[in-house]
Each structure stands twice: as C-alpha cells, then as structure tokens.
PDB file of C-alpha atoms in Angstrom:
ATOM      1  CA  UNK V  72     -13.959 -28.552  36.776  1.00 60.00           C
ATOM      2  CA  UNK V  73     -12.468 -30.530  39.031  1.00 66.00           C
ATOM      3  CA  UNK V  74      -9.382 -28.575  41.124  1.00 63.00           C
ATOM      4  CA  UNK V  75      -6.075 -30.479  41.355  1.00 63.00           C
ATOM      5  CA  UNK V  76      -5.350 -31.543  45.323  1.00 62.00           C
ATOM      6  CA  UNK V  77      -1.178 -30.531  44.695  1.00 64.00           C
ATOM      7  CA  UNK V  78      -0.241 -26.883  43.830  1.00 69.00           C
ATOM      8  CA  UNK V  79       1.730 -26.993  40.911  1.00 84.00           C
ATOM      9  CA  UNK V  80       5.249 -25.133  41.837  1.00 92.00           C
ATOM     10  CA  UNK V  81       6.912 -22.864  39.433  1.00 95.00           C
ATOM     11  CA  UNK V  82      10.096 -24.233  37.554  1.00 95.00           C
ATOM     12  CA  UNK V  83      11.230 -20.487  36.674  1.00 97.00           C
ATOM     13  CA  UNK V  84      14.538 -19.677  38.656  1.00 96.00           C
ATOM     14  CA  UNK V  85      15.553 -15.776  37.661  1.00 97.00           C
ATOM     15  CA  UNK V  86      18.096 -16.289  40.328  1.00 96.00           C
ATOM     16  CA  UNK V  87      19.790 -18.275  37.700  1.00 96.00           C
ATOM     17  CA  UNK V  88      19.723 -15.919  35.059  1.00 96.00           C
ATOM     18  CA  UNK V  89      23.570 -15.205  34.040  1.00 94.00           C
ATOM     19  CA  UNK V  90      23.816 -12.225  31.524  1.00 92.00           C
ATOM     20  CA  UNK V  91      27.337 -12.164  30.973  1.00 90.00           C
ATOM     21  CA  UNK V  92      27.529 -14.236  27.567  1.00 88.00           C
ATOM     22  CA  UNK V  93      25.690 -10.956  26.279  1.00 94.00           C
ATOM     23  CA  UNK V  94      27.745  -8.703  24.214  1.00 94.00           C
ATOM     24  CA  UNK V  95      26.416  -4.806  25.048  1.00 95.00           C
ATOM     25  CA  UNK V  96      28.498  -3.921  22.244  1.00 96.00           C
ATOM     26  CA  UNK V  97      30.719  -1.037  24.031  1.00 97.00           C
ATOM     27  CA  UNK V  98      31.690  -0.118  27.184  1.00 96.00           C
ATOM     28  CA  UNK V  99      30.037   1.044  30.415  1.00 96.00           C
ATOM     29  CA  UNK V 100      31.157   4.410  29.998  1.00 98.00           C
ATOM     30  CA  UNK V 101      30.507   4.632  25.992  1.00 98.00           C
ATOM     31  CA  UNK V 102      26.734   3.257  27.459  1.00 97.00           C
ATOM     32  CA  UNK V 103      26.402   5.580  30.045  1.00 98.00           C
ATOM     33  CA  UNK V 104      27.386   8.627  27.780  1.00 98.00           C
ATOM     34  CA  UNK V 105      25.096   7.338  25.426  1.00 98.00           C
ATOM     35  CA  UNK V 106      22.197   7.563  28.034  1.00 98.00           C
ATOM     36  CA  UNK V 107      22.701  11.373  28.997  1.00 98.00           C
ATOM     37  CA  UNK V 108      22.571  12.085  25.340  1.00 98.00           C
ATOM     38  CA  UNK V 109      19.345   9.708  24.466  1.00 98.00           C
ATOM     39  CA  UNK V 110      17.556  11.342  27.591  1.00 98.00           C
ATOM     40  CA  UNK V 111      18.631  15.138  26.676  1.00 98.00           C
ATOM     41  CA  UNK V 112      18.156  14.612  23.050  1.00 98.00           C
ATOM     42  CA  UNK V 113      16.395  11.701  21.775  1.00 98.00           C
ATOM     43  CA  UNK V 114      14.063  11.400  24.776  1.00 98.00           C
ATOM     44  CA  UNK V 115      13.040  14.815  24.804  1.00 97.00           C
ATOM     45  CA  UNK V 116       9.822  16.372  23.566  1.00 97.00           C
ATOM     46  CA  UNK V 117      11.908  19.674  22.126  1.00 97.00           C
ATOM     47  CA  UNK V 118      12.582  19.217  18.563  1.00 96.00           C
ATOM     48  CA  UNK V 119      16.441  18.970  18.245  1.00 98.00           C
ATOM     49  CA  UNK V 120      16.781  19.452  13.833  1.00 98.00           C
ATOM     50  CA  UNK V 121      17.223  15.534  13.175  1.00 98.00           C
ATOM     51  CA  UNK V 122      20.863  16.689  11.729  1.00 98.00           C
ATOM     52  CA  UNK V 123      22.251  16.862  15.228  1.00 98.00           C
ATOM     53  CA  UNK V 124      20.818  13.912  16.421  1.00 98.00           C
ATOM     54  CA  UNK V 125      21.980  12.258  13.042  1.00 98.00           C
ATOM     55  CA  UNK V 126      25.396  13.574  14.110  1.00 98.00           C
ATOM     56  CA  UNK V 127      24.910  12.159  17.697  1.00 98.00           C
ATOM     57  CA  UNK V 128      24.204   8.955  16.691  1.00 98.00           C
ATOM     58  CA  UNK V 129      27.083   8.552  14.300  1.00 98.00           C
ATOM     59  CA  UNK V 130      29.308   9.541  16.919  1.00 98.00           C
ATOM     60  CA  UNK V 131      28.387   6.628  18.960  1.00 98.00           C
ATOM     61  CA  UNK V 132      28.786   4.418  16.357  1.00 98.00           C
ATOM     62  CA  UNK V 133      25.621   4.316  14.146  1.00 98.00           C
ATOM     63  CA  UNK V 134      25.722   4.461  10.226  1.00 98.00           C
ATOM     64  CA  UNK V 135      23.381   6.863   9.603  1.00 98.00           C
ATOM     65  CA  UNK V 136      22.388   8.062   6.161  1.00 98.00           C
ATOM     66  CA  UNK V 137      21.175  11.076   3.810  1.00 98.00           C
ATOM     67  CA  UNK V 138      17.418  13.240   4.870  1.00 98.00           C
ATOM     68  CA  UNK V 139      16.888  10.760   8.135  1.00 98.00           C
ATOM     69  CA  UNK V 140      14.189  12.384   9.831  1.00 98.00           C
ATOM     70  CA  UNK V 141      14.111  11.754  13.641  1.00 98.00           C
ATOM     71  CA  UNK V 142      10.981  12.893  15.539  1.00 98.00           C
ATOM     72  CA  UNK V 143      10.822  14.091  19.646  1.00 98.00           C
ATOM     73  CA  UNK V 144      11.154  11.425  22.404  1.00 98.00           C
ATOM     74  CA  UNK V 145      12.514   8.453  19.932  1.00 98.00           C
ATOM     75  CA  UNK V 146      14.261   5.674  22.659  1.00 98.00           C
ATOM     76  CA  UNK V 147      17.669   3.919  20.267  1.00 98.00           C
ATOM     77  CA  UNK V 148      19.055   1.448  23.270  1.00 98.00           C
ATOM     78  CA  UNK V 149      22.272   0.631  21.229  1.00 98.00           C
ATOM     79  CA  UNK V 150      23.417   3.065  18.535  1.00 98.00           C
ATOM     80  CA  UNK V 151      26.667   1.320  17.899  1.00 98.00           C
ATOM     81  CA  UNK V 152      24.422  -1.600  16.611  1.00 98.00           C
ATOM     82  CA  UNK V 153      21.804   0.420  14.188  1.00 98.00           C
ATOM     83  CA  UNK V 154      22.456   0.853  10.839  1.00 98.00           C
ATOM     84  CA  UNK V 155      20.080   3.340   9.267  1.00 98.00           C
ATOM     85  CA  UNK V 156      19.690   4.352   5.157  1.00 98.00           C
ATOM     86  CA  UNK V 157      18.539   7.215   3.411  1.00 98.00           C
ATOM     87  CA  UNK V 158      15.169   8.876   3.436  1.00 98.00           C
ATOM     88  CA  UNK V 159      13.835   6.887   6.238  1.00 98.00           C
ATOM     89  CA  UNK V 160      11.456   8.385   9.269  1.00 98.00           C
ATOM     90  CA  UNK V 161      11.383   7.714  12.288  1.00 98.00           C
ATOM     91  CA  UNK V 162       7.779   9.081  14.183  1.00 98.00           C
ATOM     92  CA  UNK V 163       7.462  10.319  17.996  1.00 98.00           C
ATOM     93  CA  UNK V 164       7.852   7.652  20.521  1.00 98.00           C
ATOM     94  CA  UNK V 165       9.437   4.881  18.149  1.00 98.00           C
ATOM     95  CA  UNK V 166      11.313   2.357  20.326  1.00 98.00           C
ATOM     96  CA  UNK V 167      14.295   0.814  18.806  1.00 98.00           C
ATOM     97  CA  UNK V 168      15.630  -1.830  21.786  1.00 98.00           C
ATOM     98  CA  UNK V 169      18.573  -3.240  19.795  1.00 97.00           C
ATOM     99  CA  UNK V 170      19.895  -5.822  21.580  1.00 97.00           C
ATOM    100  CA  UNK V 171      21.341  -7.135  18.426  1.00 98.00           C
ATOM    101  CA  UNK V 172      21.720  -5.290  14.720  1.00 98.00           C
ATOM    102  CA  UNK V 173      18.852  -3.004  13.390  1.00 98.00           C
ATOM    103  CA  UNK V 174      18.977  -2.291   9.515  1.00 98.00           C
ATOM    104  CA  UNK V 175      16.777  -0.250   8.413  1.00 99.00           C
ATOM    105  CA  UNK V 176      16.883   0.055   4.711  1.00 98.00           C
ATOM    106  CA  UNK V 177      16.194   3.543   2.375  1.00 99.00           C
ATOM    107  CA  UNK V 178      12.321   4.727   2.447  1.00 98.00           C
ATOM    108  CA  UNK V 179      11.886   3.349   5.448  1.00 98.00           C
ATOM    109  CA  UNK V 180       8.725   4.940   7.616  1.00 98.00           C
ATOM    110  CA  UNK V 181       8.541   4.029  11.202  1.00 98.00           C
ATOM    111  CA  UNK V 182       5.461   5.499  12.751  1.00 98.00           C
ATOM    112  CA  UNK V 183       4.656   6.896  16.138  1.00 98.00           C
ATOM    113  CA  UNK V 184       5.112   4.537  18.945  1.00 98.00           C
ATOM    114  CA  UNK V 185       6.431   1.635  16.725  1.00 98.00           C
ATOM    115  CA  UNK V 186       8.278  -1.086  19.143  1.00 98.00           C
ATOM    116  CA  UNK V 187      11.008  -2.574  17.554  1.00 98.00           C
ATOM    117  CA  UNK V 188      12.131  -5.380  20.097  1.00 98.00           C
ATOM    118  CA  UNK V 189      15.087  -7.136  19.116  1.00 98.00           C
ATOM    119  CA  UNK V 190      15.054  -8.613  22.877  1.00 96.00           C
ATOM    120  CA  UNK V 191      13.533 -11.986  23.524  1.00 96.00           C
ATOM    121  CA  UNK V 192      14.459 -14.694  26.997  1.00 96.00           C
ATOM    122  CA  UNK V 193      14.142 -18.681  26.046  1.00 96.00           C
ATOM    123  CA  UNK V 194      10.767 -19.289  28.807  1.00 96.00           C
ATOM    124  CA  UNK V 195      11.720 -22.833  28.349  1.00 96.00           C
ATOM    125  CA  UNK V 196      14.265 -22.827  30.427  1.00 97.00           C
ATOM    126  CA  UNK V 197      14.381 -21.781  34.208  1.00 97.00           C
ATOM    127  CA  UNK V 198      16.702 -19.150  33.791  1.00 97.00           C
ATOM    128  CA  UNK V 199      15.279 -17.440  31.357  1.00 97.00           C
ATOM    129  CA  UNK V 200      18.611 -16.959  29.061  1.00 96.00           C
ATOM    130  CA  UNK V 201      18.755 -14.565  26.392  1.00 96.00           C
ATOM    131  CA  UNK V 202      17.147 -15.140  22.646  1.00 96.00           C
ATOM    132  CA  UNK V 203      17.588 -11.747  21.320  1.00 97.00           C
ATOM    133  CA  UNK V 204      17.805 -11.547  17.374  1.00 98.00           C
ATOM    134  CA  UNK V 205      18.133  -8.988  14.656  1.00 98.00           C
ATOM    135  CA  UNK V 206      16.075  -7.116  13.223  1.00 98.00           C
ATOM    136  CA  UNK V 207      15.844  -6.055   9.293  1.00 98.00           C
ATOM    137  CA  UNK V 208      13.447  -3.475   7.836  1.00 99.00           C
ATOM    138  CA  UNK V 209      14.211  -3.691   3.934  1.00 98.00           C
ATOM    139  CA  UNK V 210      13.897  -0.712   1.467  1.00 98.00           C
ATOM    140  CA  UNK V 211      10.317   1.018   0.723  1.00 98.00           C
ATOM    141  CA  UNK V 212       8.879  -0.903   3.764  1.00 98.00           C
ATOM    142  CA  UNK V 213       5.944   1.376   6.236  1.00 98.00           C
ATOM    143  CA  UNK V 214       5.641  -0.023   9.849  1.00 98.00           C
ATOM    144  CA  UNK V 215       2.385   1.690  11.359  1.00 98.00           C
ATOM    145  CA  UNK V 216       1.581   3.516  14.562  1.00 98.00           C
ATOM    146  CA  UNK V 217       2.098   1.641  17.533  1.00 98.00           C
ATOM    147  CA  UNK V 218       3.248  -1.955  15.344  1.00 98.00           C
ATOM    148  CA  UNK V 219       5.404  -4.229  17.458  1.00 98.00           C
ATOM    149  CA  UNK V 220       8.174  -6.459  15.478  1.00 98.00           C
ATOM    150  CA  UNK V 221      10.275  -8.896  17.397  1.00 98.00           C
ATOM    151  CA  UNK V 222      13.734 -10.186  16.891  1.00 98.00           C
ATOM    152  CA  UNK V 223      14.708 -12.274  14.251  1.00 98.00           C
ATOM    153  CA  UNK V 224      12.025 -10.548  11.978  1.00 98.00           C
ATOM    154  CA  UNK V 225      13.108  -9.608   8.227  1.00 98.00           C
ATOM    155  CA  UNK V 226      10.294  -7.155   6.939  1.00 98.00           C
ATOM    156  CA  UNK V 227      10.020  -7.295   3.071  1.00 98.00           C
ATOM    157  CA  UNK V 228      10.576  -4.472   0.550  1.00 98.00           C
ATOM    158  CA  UNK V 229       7.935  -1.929   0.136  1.00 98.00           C
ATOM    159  CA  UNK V 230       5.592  -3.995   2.862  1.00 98.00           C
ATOM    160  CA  UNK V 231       2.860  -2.609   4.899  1.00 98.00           C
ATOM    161  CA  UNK V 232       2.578  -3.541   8.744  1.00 98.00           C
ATOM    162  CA  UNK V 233      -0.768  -1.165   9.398  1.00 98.00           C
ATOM    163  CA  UNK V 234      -1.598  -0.184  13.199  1.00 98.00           C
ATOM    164  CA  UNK V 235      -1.041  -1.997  16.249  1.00 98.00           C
ATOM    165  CA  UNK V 236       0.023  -4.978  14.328  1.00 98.00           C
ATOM    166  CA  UNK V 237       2.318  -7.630  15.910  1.00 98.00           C
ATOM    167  CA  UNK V 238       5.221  -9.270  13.586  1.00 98.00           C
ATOM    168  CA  UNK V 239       6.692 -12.266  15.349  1.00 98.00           C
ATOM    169  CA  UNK V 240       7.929 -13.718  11.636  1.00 98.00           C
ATOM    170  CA  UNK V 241       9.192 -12.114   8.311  1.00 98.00           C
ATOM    171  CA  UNK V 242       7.208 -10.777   5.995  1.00 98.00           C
ATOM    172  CA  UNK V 243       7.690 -11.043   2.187  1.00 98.00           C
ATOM    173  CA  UNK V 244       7.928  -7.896  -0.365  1.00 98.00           C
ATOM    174  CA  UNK V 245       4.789  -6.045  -1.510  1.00 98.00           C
ATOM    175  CA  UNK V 246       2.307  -7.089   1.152  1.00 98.00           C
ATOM    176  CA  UNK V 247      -0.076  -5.352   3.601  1.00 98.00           C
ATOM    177  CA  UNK V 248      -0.302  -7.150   6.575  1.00 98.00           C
ATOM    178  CA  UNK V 249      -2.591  -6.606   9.676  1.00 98.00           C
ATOM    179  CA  UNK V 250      -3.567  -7.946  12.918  1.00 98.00           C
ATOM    180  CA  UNK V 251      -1.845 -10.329  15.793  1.00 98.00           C
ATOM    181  CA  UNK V 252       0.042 -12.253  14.438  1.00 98.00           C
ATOM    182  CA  UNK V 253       0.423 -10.090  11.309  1.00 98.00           C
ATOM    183  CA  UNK V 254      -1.233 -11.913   7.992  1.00 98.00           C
ATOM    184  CA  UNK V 255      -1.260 -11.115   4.348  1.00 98.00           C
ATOM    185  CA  UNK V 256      -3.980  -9.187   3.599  1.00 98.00           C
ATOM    186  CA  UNK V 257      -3.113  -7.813  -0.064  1.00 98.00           C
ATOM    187  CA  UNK V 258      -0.686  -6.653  -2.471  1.00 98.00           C
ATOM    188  CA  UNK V 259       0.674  -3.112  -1.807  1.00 98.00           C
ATOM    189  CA  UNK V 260       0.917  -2.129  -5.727  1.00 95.00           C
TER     190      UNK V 260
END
C-alpha cells in the first residue's frame, strides 16, 4: 500500500456550526425547569408511581395518555414535543432525544435502554447543520432492549425491532426485524 506524499486536511469546520434556525420548542426557562424535574424524577433510580410523572410531563406540554407506565431513570429531552397513547411502556434507561415530534402510538413497549434519536447533523457539509427528523412508533409496535431508531423513522403497527437492533429506515406492519441495519426477518402473527 503505497502512502500518499500530501496529508489530506479535514474540510469539517464546527466553528461554523450556527444552531439558531433550530426551534427548542419553549423557552430557556420552560427548558431549564424541565431539567430539574427530568433529573429529580425521570432520571432517578427511585420509583416515582408513573401517574406523577404522567402528570409532570403533561404539564410541560406532553399529551400523555391512559395506564402509561414509566420506569426509573427514563431521559425525555423535549416533553412539549412527545405525544404518547394509551397502554404503552416505557423500560429503565429508555432515551427519548426529541429534537423533533415523538408519537408513540397505543401498545407501544419500549424496552430498557432503547435510544430513540430524533437528532441527526448533515456530515456533508463543513458545518455540520442540523438533520433532525421525527420519529413515529405506530400502535401494537415492541422496540427491544437497547434498539436504536433514528430520525425520520416510521415503525409499523404491531412490528418487532428485537435487541440491539439499529433502525435507520421505516419499517412496515407485522414484521420482526433484527440486526444493523434492521431487516425483515418474519411475520409477527
């Protein structure tokens, strides 16, 4: 293997990163009241009942449905942009960073240490902008332990992520899908 005689110079220039054409969504005192709350009782390992931290939530601006079940140390970045249905659970350690709208639909499982990363930066340019997207867990759908599912990502009804898996693209209704990237393995009924 021949060596190249020039260095090759990065083109990445963070300096240039701007991040004011991001909308937080509230302001910095709503975001900062949010954080004492998320760190005393979201973040912590005591088991607040999930009814209070259903309450907390809706008070800064989540919709928040019927028999949510909310597990210790569960990080929500934004909950004035999560929109959550009935029956769902979320396990110890999920990681909701909502940059832009989370839906999570009824009968929704999220396991322990599930990453839900609605964050993204465009590496193609210098400055690294922004490329955050939504994210959309429909009805009946089970993301496993420790799954990761990036922005823009529409997860089908009543699908399957197992384990560790890594969604970087939506996933249709009915399927089990494993691995990184996530594929189609089978049919869930």
């Amino acid at each position: 293997m021949e060596i190249d005689a020039q260095p090759n110079v990065s083109k990445v220039s963070l300096k240039d990163f701007n991040a004011n054409n991001f909308n937080r969504g509230a302001g910095k005192v709503k975001e900062v009241c949010w954080y004492i709350i998320k760190v005393v009782f979201f973040l912590s390992p005591l088991p607040f009942p999930s009814s209070v931290k259903a309450f907390l939530l809706k008070a800064f601006g989540a919709r928040v449905g019927s028999r949510v079940i909310l597990k210790p140390r569960i990080n929500i970045h934004f909950p004035w942009k999560l929109d959550i249905g009935n029956d769902v659970w979320i396990g110890e350690e999920a990681y909701i960073l909502n940059f832009e709208k989370v839906i999570i639909g009824d009968n929704v499982c999220i396991s322990q240490r599930a990453f839900l990363c609605g964050g993204n930066h465009n590496y193609k340019d210098p400055s690294m902008p922004y490329r955050n997207g939504p994210i959309t867990l429909l009805d009946g759908c089970w993301v496993g332990a420790c799954c990761f599912v990036g922005p823009n990502v529409v997860i089908g009804i009543d699908a399957v992520i197992t384990a560790s898996s890594v969604v970087t693209n939506s996933l249709a209704d009915n399927g089990v899908y494993r691995g990184n990237p996530a594929a189609f393995v089978k049919y869930r009924w």
